[in-house]
mmCIF file of C-alpha atoms and ligand atoms in Angstrom:
data_model
loop_
_atom_site.group_PDB
_atom_site.id
_atom_site.type_symbol
_atom_site.label_atom_id
_atom_site.label_comp_id
_atom_site.label_asym_id
_atom_site.label_seq_id
_atom_site.Cartn_x
_atom_site.Cartn_y
_atom_site.Cartn_z
ATOM 1 C CA MET A 1 -38.358 9.858 9.768
ATOM 2 C CA ALA A 2 -36.098 7.490 7.909
ATOM 3 C CA ASP A 3 -37.250 6.256 4.517
ATOM 4 C CA ALA A 4 -34.001 4.510 3.593
ATOM 5 C CA TYR A 5 -31.809 1.845 5.175
ATOM 6 C CA VAL A 6 -28.205 0.834 4.624
ATOM 7 C CA ALA A 7 -27.339 -2.679 5.850
ATOM 8 C CA LEU A 8 -23.682 -3.559 6.395
ATOM 9 C CA GLU A 9 -21.995 -6.904 6.932
ATOM 10 C CA GLY A 10 -22.789 -8.128 10.429
ATOM 11 C CA ASP A 11 -26.419 -7.033 9.879
ATOM 12 C CA ARG A 12 -25.936 -3.532 11.195
ATOM 13 C CA VAL A 13 -28.579 -1.233 9.679
ATOM 14 C CA ILE A 14 -28.119 2.542 9.389
ATOM 15 C CA GLU A 15 -31.092 4.834 8.801
ATOM 16 C CA ALA A 16 -30.958 7.431 6.041
ATOM 17 C CA ARG A 17 -33.021 9.583 3.684
ATOM 18 C CA ALA A 18 -34.023 8.249 0.264
ATOM 19 C CA ARG A 19 -32.774 10.453 -2.614
ATOM 20 C CA ALA A 20 -33.305 7.978 -5.448
ATOM 21 C CA PRO A 21 -35.618 5.062 -4.662
ATOM 22 C CA GLY A 22 -35.099 1.330 -5.038
ATOM 23 C CA THR A 23 -33.324 -1.646 -3.541
ATOM 24 C CA THR A 24 -29.744 -2.538 -4.368
ATOM 25 C CA ARG A 25 -26.631 -4.365 -3.203
ATOM 26 C CA GLY A 26 -22.912 -4.305 -3.795
ATOM 27 C CA GLU A 27 -19.512 -4.043 -2.170
ATOM 28 C CA VAL A 28 -19.475 -0.775 -0.245
ATOM 29 C CA VAL A 29 -16.343 1.328 -0.743
ATOM 30 C CA PHE A 30 -15.478 4.959 -0.071
ATOM 31 C CA THR A 31 -13.756 7.691 -2.043
ATOM 32 C CA THR A 32 -12.173 10.719 -0.422
ATOM 33 C CA ALA A 33 -12.400 12.746 -3.657
ATOM 34 C CA TYR A 34 -13.918 16.190 -3.117
ATOM 35 C CA THR A 35 -14.481 16.875 -6.821
ATOM 36 C CA GLY A 36 -15.158 14.661 -9.795
ATOM 37 C CA TYR A 37 -18.404 13.027 -8.694
ATOM 38 C CA GLU A 38 -19.699 12.880 -12.302
ATOM 39 C CA GLU A 39 -16.512 11.142 -13.458
ATOM 40 C CA SER A 40 -16.570 8.708 -10.529
ATOM 41 C CA LEU A 41 -20.245 7.876 -10.956
ATOM 42 C CA THR A 42 -19.714 7.059 -14.650
ATOM 43 C CA ASP A 43 -16.447 5.131 -14.150
ATOM 44 C CA PRO A 44 -17.053 1.483 -15.144
ATOM 45 C CA SER A 45 -14.542 0.405 -12.468
ATOM 46 C CA TYR A 46 -17.318 0.962 -9.884
ATOM 47 C CA GLU A 47 -19.600 -1.697 -11.413
ATOM 48 C CA GLU A 48 -21.164 -3.876 -8.653
ATOM 49 C CA GLN A 49 -20.044 -1.472 -5.920
ATOM 50 C CA ILE A 50 -21.847 0.983 -3.667
ATOM 51 C CA LEU A 51 -19.955 4.236 -3.628
ATOM 52 C CA THR A 52 -19.791 6.263 -0.419
ATOM 53 C CA PHE A 53 -18.446 9.803 -0.702
ATOM 54 C CA SER A 54 -16.561 10.900 2.410
ATOM 55 C CA TYR A 55 -16.710 14.530 1.227
ATOM 56 C CA PRO A 56 -19.958 15.811 2.773
ATOM 57 C CA LEU A 57 -21.592 17.672 -0.134
ATOM 58 C CA ILE A 58 -21.887 16.022 -3.535
ATOM 59 C CA GLY A 59 -23.405 17.815 -6.521
ATOM 60 C CA ASN A 60 -22.474 21.431 -5.781
ATOM 61 C CA TYR A 61 -21.444 22.217 -9.378
ATOM 62 C CA GLY A 62 -24.240 20.409 -11.205
ATOM 63 C CA VAL A 63 -24.289 17.477 -13.605
ATOM 64 C CA ARG A 64 -22.794 17.862 -17.077
ATOM 65 C CA GLU A 65 -22.501 15.143 -19.670
ATOM 66 C CA GLU A 66 -19.172 16.515 -20.933
ATOM 67 C CA ARG A 67 -17.668 15.214 -17.731
ATOM 68 C CA PHE A 68 -19.056 11.677 -18.020
ATOM 69 C CA GLU A 69 -16.617 8.792 -18.497
ATOM 70 C CA ASP A 70 -19.258 6.467 -19.962
ATOM 71 C CA ASP A 71 -22.889 6.625 -21.039
ATOM 72 C CA ARG A 72 -24.327 5.327 -17.761
ATOM 73 C CA VAL A 73 -23.883 5.345 -14.002
ATOM 74 C CA HIS A 74 -21.898 2.319 -12.824
ATOM 75 C CA PRO A 75 -22.043 2.075 -9.032
ATOM 76 C CA ARG A 76 -25.107 0.061 -7.958
ATOM 77 C CA GLY A 77 -25.895 2.590 -5.235
ATOM 78 C CA VAL A 78 -24.699 5.936 -3.877
ATOM 79 C CA VAL A 79 -24.233 7.131 -0.289
ATOM 80 C CA ALA A 80 -23.353 10.681 0.787
ATOM 81 C CA ARG A 81 -23.919 13.063 3.680
ATOM 82 C CA GLU A 82 -25.788 15.449 1.384
ATOM 83 C CA LEU A 83 -26.675 14.984 -2.291
ATOM 84 C CA THR A 84 -27.917 18.000 -4.251
ATOM 85 C CA ASP A 85 -31.185 17.741 -6.163
ATOM 86 C CA ASP A 86 -29.257 17.734 -9.472
ATOM 87 C CA VAL A 87 -27.378 14.585 -8.578
ATOM 88 C CA ALA A 88 -30.358 12.920 -6.892
ATOM 89 C CA GLU A 89 -32.523 13.489 -9.982
ATOM 90 C CA TRP A 90 -29.806 12.192 -12.273
ATOM 91 C CA LEU A 91 -29.391 9.012 -10.181
ATOM 92 C CA GLU A 92 -33.142 8.511 -10.031
ATOM 93 C CA SER A 93 -33.411 8.838 -13.815
ATOM 94 C CA GLU A 94 -30.653 6.222 -14.109
ATOM 95 C CA GLY A 95 -32.451 3.887 -11.694
ATOM 96 C CA VAL A 96 -29.563 3.911 -9.223
ATOM 97 C CA PRO A 97 -30.709 4.057 -5.587
ATOM 98 C CA ALA A 98 -29.129 6.840 -3.532
ATOM 99 C CA VAL A 99 -29.330 7.876 0.118
ATOM 100 C CA ASP A 100 -28.110 10.788 2.227
ATOM 101 C CA HIS A 101 -28.615 12.356 5.695
ATOM 102 C CA LEU A 102 -26.541 9.726 7.460
ATOM 103 C CA ASP A 103 -23.164 9.863 9.148
ATOM 104 C CA THR A 104 -20.811 8.823 6.372
ATOM 105 C CA ARG A 105 -17.848 9.102 8.783
ATOM 106 C CA ASP A 106 -19.345 6.115 10.565
ATOM 107 C CA ILE A 107 -19.430 4.041 7.356
ATOM 108 C CA VAL A 108 -15.911 5.102 6.367
ATOM 109 C CA THR A 109 -14.567 4.196 9.826
ATOM 110 C CA GLU A 110 -16.261 0.813 9.660
ATOM 111 C CA ILE A 111 -14.770 0.096 6.209
ATOM 112 C CA ARG A 112 -11.321 1.213 7.399
ATOM 113 C CA ASP A 113 -11.550 -1.095 10.431
ATOM 114 C CA GLU A 114 -13.211 -4.103 8.802
ATOM 115 C CA GLY A 115 -12.325 -3.732 5.118
ATOM 116 C CA ALA A 116 -14.546 -3.224 2.075
ATOM 117 C CA MET A 117 -17.721 -5.180 2.779
ATOM 118 C CA LYS A 118 -21.036 -6.321 1.371
ATOM 119 C CA CYS A 119 -23.919 -3.880 1.626
ATOM 120 C CA GLY A 120 -27.660 -3.759 0.946
ATOM 121 C CA ILE A 121 -29.760 -0.619 0.495
ATOM 122 C CA ALA A 122 -33.506 -0.064 0.492
ATOM 123 C CA ALA A 123 -34.750 3.455 -0.248
ATOM 124 C CA GLY A 124 -38.184 4.998 -0.784
ATOM 125 C CA PRO A 125 -41.562 5.316 0.958
ATOM 126 C CA ASP A 126 -42.121 1.553 1.301
ATOM 127 C CA ALA A 127 -38.545 0.591 2.175
ATOM 128 C CA THR A 128 -37.957 -1.498 5.297
ATOM 129 C CA LYS A 129 -34.914 -2.552 7.279
ATOM 130 C CA GLN A 130 -35.621 -6.116 6.247
ATOM 131 C CA ASP A 131 -35.468 -5.137 2.543
ATOM 132 C CA ALA A 132 -31.978 -3.758 3.111
ATOM 133 C CA LEU A 133 -30.960 -6.900 5.012
ATOM 134 C CA ASP A 134 -32.372 -9.136 2.254
ATOM 135 C CA GLU A 135 -30.261 -7.250 -0.303
ATOM 136 C CA LEU A 136 -27.199 -7.597 1.927
ATOM 137 C CA HIS A 137 -27.709 -11.353 2.264
ATOM 138 C CA ASP A 138 -27.953 -11.718 -1.535
ATOM 139 C CA CYS A 139 -24.752 -9.737 -2.135
ATOM 140 C CA LYS A 140 -21.821 -11.572 -3.747
ATOM 141 C CA HIS A 141 -18.126 -11.093 -3.065
ATOM 142 C CA MET A 142 -16.478 -8.918 -5.758
ATOM 143 C CA SER A 143 -14.287 -11.786 -6.956
ATOM 144 C CA ASP A 144 -17.392 -13.939 -7.562
ATOM 145 C CA HIS A 145 -18.621 -11.611 -10.324
ATOM 146 C CA VAL A 146 -16.822 -13.756 -12.863
ATOM 147 C CA ASP A 147 -18.574 -12.279 -15.930
ATOM 148 C CA ILE A 148 -18.174 -8.660 -14.906
ATOM 149 C CA GLY A 149 -16.193 -7.879 -18.081
ATOM 150 C CA ALA A 150 -19.268 -8.571 -20.219
ATOM 151 C CA GLN A 151 -21.225 -5.975 -18.212
ATOM 152 C CA VAL A 152 -18.885 -3.113 -19.040
ATOM 153 C CA SER A 153 -17.014 -3.847 -22.279
ATOM 154 C CA VAL A 154 -17.886 -2.950 -25.881
ATOM 155 C CA ASP A 155 -19.630 -5.745 -27.818
ATOM 156 C CA SER A 156 -17.582 -5.306 -30.970
ATOM 157 C CA VAL A 157 -14.509 -3.393 -32.107
ATOM 158 C CA GLU A 158 -14.793 0.398 -32.183
ATOM 159 C CA THR A 159 -12.195 2.594 -33.861
ATOM 160 C CA TYR A 160 -11.330 6.165 -32.882
ATOM 161 C CA ASN A 161 -9.309 8.587 -35.041
ATOM 162 C CA GLU A 162 -9.017 6.150 -37.951
ATOM 163 C CA ASP A 163 -7.021 8.626 -40.069
ATOM 164 C CA GLY A 164 -4.619 9.609 -37.294
ATOM 165 C CA ASP A 165 -0.889 9.780 -38.038
ATOM 166 C CA GLY A 166 0.252 8.338 -34.730
ATOM 167 C CA ALA A 167 0.708 4.843 -33.336
ATOM 168 C CA THR A 168 -1.889 2.118 -33.807
ATOM 169 C CA VAL A 169 -3.167 1.124 -30.383
ATOM 170 C CA ALA A 170 -5.143 -2.045 -29.601
ATOM 171 C CA LEU A 171 -6.966 -1.101 -26.423
ATOM 172 C CA VAL A 172 -8.600 -3.991 -24.580
ATOM 173 C CA ASP A 173 -11.750 -2.574 -23.016
ATOM 174 C CA CYS A 174 -12.149 -4.156 -19.597
ATOM 175 C CA GLY A 175 -14.379 -1.203 -18.647
ATOM 176 C CA ALA A 176 -12.340 1.684 -20.031
ATOM 177 C CA LYS A 177 -12.931 5.280 -18.970
ATOM 178 C CA GLY A 178 -13.636 7.505 -21.983
ATOM 179 C CA SER A 179 -10.790 9.846 -21.163
ATOM 180 C CA ILE A 180 -8.244 7.069 -21.740
ATOM 181 C CA MET A 181 -9.342 6.927 -25.390
ATOM 182 C CA ASP A 182 -9.421 10.750 -25.461
ATOM 183 C CA SER A 183 -5.874 10.977 -24.087
ATOM 184 C CA LEU A 184 -4.599 8.646 -26.821
ATOM 185 C CA VAL A 185 -6.556 10.344 -29.610
ATOM 186 C CA GLU A 186 -5.330 13.793 -28.496
ATOM 187 C CA ARG A 187 -1.851 12.473 -29.212
ATOM 188 C CA ASP A 188 -3.013 11.376 -32.680
ATOM 189 C CA ALA A 189 -3.031 7.637 -32.000
ATOM 190 C CA VAL A 190 -5.391 5.420 -33.990
ATOM 191 C CA VAL A 191 -7.270 3.562 -31.269
ATOM 192 C CA HIS A 192 -9.018 0.232 -31.874
ATOM 193 C CA VAL A 193 -11.098 -0.631 -28.819
ATOM 194 C CA PHE A 194 -11.582 -4.400 -28.425
ATOM 195 C CA PRO A 195 -14.024 -6.366 -26.267
ATOM 196 C CA TYR A 196 -12.510 -7.660 -22.999
ATOM 197 C CA ASP A 197 -12.516 -11.212 -24.406
ATOM 198 C CA ALA A 198 -10.975 -10.442 -27.822
ATOM 199 C CA SER A 199 -8.838 -13.201 -29.301
ATOM 200 C CA GLU A 200 -5.327 -12.982 -30.654
ATOM 201 C CA GLY A 201 -6.723 -13.172 -34.191
ATOM 202 C CA ASP A 202 -9.011 -10.182 -33.612
ATOM 203 C CA VAL A 203 -6.144 -8.041 -32.378
ATOM 204 C CA ALA A 204 -3.662 -9.238 -35.015
ATOM 205 C CA ALA A 205 -6.000 -7.905 -37.713
ATOM 206 C CA VAL A 206 -5.072 -4.296 -36.804
ATOM 207 C CA ASP A 207 -1.320 -4.978 -36.517
ATOM 208 C CA PRO A 208 -0.932 -2.892 -33.352
ATOM 209 C CA ASP A 209 2.104 -0.844 -32.294
ATOM 210 C CA LEU A 210 0.930 -1.024 -28.678
ATOM 211 C CA LEU A 211 -1.296 -3.368 -26.674
ATOM 212 C CA PHE A 212 -3.085 -1.386 -23.963
ATOM 213 C CA ILE A 213 -5.120 -3.020 -21.178
ATOM 214 C CA SER A 214 -7.667 -0.642 -19.663
ATOM 215 C CA ASN A 215 -8.993 -0.108 -16.182
ATOM 216 C CA GLY A 216 -12.027 -2.125 -15.144
ATOM 217 C CA PRO A 217 -14.154 -3.448 -12.295
ATOM 218 C CA GLY A 218 -13.747 -6.393 -9.959
ATOM 219 C CA ASP A 219 -11.023 -8.989 -9.644
ATOM 220 C CA PRO A 220 -8.293 -8.941 -12.330
ATOM 221 C CA GLU A 221 -8.300 -12.750 -12.250
ATOM 222 C CA ASN A 222 -11.671 -12.602 -13.989
ATOM 223 C CA PHE A 223 -9.995 -11.074 -17.075
ATOM 224 C CA GLY A 224 -8.067 -14.150 -18.197
ATOM 225 C CA GLN A 225 -8.527 -13.553 -21.931
ATOM 226 C CA ALA A 226 -6.865 -10.125 -21.692
ATOM 227 C CA GLY A 227 -4.036 -11.873 -19.835
ATOM 228 C CA GLU A 228 -3.655 -14.329 -22.707
ATOM 229 C CA LEU A 229 -3.242 -11.426 -25.123
ATOM 230 C CA VAL A 230 -0.499 -10.037 -22.880
ATOM 231 C CA GLU A 231 1.276 -13.418 -22.901
ATOM 232 C CA THR A 232 0.971 -13.595 -26.684
ATOM 233 C CA TYR A 233 2.223 -10.093 -27.422
ATOM 234 C CA VAL A 234 4.886 -9.554 -24.742
ATOM 235 C CA GLY A 235 8.228 -8.917 -26.420
ATOM 236 C CA ASP A 236 6.617 -8.431 -29.853
ATOM 237 C CA VAL A 237 4.827 -5.139 -29.209
ATOM 238 C CA PRO A 238 5.067 -2.734 -26.254
ATOM 239 C CA LEU A 239 2.491 -3.127 -23.500
ATOM 240 C CA ALA A 240 0.684 -0.525 -21.395
ATOM 241 C CA GLY A 241 -1.913 -0.827 -18.657
ATOM 242 C CA ILE A 242 -3.912 1.355 -16.306
ATOM 243 C CA CYS A 243 -5.247 0.142 -12.959
ATOM 244 C CA LEU A 244 -6.894 -3.240 -13.691
ATOM 245 C CA GLY A 245 -4.601 -3.182 -16.732
ATOM 246 C CA GLN A 246 -1.515 -3.159 -14.497
ATOM 247 C CA GLN A 247 -2.958 -6.041 -12.493
ATOM 248 C CA VAL A 248 -3.781 -8.113 -15.606
ATOM 249 C CA VAL A 249 -0.291 -7.549 -17.040
ATOM 250 C CA ALA A 250 1.354 -8.600 -13.754
ATOM 251 C CA ASN A 251 -0.788 -11.740 -13.445
ATOM 252 C CA ALA A 252 -0.073 -12.715 -17.056
ATOM 253 C CA LEU A 253 3.684 -12.352 -16.613
ATOM 254 C CA GLY A 254 4.023 -14.592 -13.575
ATOM 255 C CA GLY A 255 3.040 -12.106 -10.875
ATOM 256 C CA GLU A 256 0.206 -12.174 -8.386
ATOM 257 C CA THR A 257 -2.588 -9.856 -7.287
ATOM 258 C CA GLU A 258 -4.487 -9.738 -4.005
ATOM 259 C CA LYS A 259 -7.456 -7.942 -2.498
ATOM 260 C CA MET A 260 -6.598 -4.928 -0.333
ATOM 261 C CA GLU A 261 -8.302 -4.101 2.973
ATOM 262 C CA PHE A 262 -10.249 -1.139 1.627
ATOM 263 C CA GLY A 263 -8.241 0.051 -1.358
ATOM 264 C CA HIS A 264 -7.346 3.516 -2.608
ATOM 265 C CA ARG A 265 -10.058 5.832 -3.894
ATOM 266 C CA GLY A 266 -9.520 9.565 -4.093
ATOM 267 C CA VAL A 267 -7.725 12.346 -5.927
ATOM 268 C CA ASN A 268 -4.729 12.993 -3.684
ATOM 269 C CA GLN A 269 -2.848 9.696 -3.436
ATOM 270 C CA PRO A 270 0.911 10.405 -3.338
ATOM 271 C CA VAL A 271 3.116 8.268 -5.584
ATOM 272 C CA ARG A 272 6.922 8.210 -5.525
ATOM 273 C CA ASP A 273 8.957 7.349 -8.615
ATOM 274 C CA LEU A 274 11.843 5.234 -7.334
ATOM 275 C CA ARG A 275 14.137 6.239 -10.209
ATOM 276 C CA THR A 276 13.758 10.020 -9.877
ATOM 277 C CA ASN A 277 12.505 10.207 -6.270
ATOM 278 C CA LYS A 278 9.869 12.644 -7.520
ATOM 279 C CA VAL A 279 6.418 12.472 -5.886
ATOM 280 C CA VAL A 280 3.252 13.121 -7.883
ATOM 281 C CA MET A 281 -0.347 13.383 -6.725
ATOM 282 C CA THR A 282 -2.652 10.886 -8.392
ATOM 283 C CA THR A 283 -6.270 9.885 -8.841
ATOM 284 C CA GLN A 284 -7.042 6.351 -7.748
ATOM 285 C CA ASN A 285 -9.859 3.837 -7.605
ATOM 286 C CA HIS A 286 -8.844 0.288 -6.840
ATOM 287 C CA GLY A 287 -9.451 -2.492 -4.342
ATOM 288 C CA TYR A 288 -6.932 -5.061 -5.617
ATOM 289 C CA THR A 289 -3.187 -4.623 -5.881
ATOM 290 C CA VAL A 290 -0.131 -6.366 -7.292
ATOM 291 C CA ALA A 291 1.307 -8.461 -4.437
ATOM 292 C CA ASP A 292 4.155 -9.880 -6.521
ATOM 293 C CA PRO A 293 5.190 -8.366 -9.883
ATOM 294 C CA GLY A 294 6.878 -11.584 -11.087
ATOM 295 C CA ASP A 295 10.380 -11.777 -12.573
ATOM 296 C CA ASP A 296 9.869 -9.642 -15.692
ATOM 297 C CA LEU A 297 8.554 -6.447 -14.121
ATOM 298 C CA ASP A 298 10.344 -3.909 -11.922
ATOM 299 C CA VAL A 299 8.377 -1.858 -9.432
ATOM 300 C CA THR A 300 9.323 1.696 -10.469
ATOM 301 C CA GLN A 301 6.728 3.665 -8.500
ATOM 302 C CA VAL A 302 5.191 3.111 -5.069
ATOM 303 C CA ASN A 303 2.398 4.602 -2.995
ATOM 304 C CA VAL A 304 3.900 6.851 -0.333
ATOM 305 C CA ASN A 305 1.241 5.862 2.227
ATOM 306 C CA ASP A 306 1.552 2.080 2.087
ATOM 307 C CA ASP A 307 4.369 1.207 -0.356
ATOM 308 C CA THR A 308 2.100 -0.755 -2.712
ATOM 309 C CA PRO A 309 3.262 -0.881 -6.360
ATOM 310 C CA GLU A 310 1.991 2.045 -8.432
ATOM 311 C CA GLY A 311 4.135 1.569 -11.533
ATOM 312 C CA LEU A 312 5.642 -1.516 -13.189
ATOM 313 C CA GLU A 313 8.101 -1.363 -16.060
ATOM 314 C CA ASN A 314 10.433 -3.359 -18.242
ATOM 315 C CA ASP A 315 12.550 -1.199 -20.562
ATOM 316 C CA ASP A 316 13.802 -4.112 -22.679
ATOM 317 C CA LEU A 317 10.384 -5.613 -23.305
ATOM 318 C CA GLY A 318 8.699 -2.186 -23.567
ATOM 319 C CA ILE A 319 6.191 -2.353 -20.713
ATOM 320 C CA ILE A 320 4.803 0.558 -18.674
ATOM 321 C CA THR A 321 1.812 0.131 -16.363
ATOM 322 C CA ARG A 322 0.239 2.327 -13.686
ATOM 323 C CA GLN A 323 -2.020 1.404 -10.786
ATOM 324 C CA TYR A 324 -3.393 4.967 -10.602
ATOM 325 C CA HIS A 325 -5.289 6.904 -13.285
ATOM 326 C CA PRO A 326 -2.926 9.072 -15.361
ATOM 327 C CA GLU A 327 -5.822 10.194 -17.595
ATOM 328 C CA ALA A 328 -6.732 12.313 -14.542
ATOM 329 C CA ASN A 329 -10.486 12.701 -14.842
ATOM 330 C CA PRO A 330 -11.033 13.846 -12.186
ATOM 331 C CA GLY A 331 -7.737 14.672 -10.664
ATOM 332 C CA PRO A 332 -4.408 16.329 -10.655
ATOM 333 C CA HIS A 333 -2.714 16.325 -14.054
ATOM 334 C CA ASP A 334 0.732 15.419 -12.676
ATOM 335 C CA SER A 335 0.989 12.125 -14.526
ATOM 336 C CA LEU A 336 -0.430 12.845 -18.010
ATOM 337 C CA GLY A 337 3.104 12.273 -19.352
ATOM 338 C CA PHE A 338 2.366 8.535 -19.112
ATOM 339 C CA PHE A 339 0.539 8.757 -22.440
ATOM 340 C CA ASP A 340 3.517 10.430 -24.118
ATOM 341 C CA ASP A 341 5.804 7.756 -22.706
ATOM 342 C CA VAL A 342 3.753 4.774 -23.859
ATOM 343 C CA LEU A 343 3.163 6.246 -27.320
ATOM 344 C CA ALA A 344 6.881 7.052 -27.674
ATOM 345 C CA MET A 345 7.544 3.385 -26.891
ATOM 346 C CA ALA A 346 4.978 2.353 -29.527
ATOM 347 C CA GLU A 347 6.542 4.578 -32.186
ATOM 348 C CA GLU A 348 10.111 3.443 -31.596
HETATM 349 N N1 LIG B 1 -10.009 1.327 -11.626
HETATM 350 C C1 LIG B 1 -9.694 0.078 -11.833
HETATM 351 O O1 LIG B 1 -9.290 -0.344 -12.919
HETATM 352 C C2 LIG B 1 -9.907 -0.872 -10.693
HETATM 353 C C3 LIG B 1 -9.186 -2.185 -10.842
HETATM 354 C C4 LIG B 1 -9.728 -3.296 -9.987
HETATM 355 N N2 LIG B 1 -11.100 -3.535 -10.287
HETATM 356 C C5 LIG B 1 -9.549 -2.985 -8.528
HETATM 357 O O2 LIG B 1 -10.498 -2.706 -7.828
HETATM 358 O O3 LIG B 1 -8.441 -3.022 -8.048
#
């Protein structure tokens, strides 16, 4: 008998099994990744979303903190065909409702047809369909989470590898994955991580060689302060961005972003570099995209499936951004060279 309910836009309710109890709501999205569930579940980009795994078994190699991208679980809820006890116990201990024993193909098909949508979940012995519907009706659109940066960013500046010999990086934390900092530190950069709403004065104090805008959740238009930093520093120091970072840079430099139907989430998204014609496999997690890069940025890489911009560059101004996740946790390591490229630009 069902003890969990998933309510989708249009008031359709799907029965399921409770694996971590509670009620929750968020924008329901799906990832096709077949590995990397610990990294995905701790990726701050999933804040305010309900993550559905299309791969049917999640948790088959345990739960290890070494693989976490942050110190907590970020999706508001988790849906899978089958969750192992390890993952279910972890989610329960984190207070994140989770359900399984439902047809996730059905949810994925619905999202593909109708687009990412609002969702409510009620799970546990006392859960009712109405509880799930009540959650659904209270759910906000992603773009209406205007303070989402405050939910995921550091509160004050944190410095990594203070004595490093490499470039000084000012990384604006819009919800950064830990492996972005790791990738920079491995290359001996000194990394100052700033709150998402840092001012020009804060950043100027470290005299950066590179301004780096991180990934993050929600609508890039809700990260206006990071955009102001981009406007201030463009032309003076090189700029880099990953995922939300690419979107913020584009918006700040006269471009435009828009919401996609259901986005790209997975570990095998093919990206073609227009200059070399080489295709790499990438890890992705985004629901917005750059619709217009503006006059200062060239689209240098595109998604092979739908031609959306995956890389923006300006050689003269020193700008390299990526829509995908070159830090590759989880994922193919094809694009780790991004970090060498941006640090080379910073050291020039
Ligand atoms: N991973 C990210 O940085 C995601 C960026 C943005 N929140 C989007 O959904 O498009």
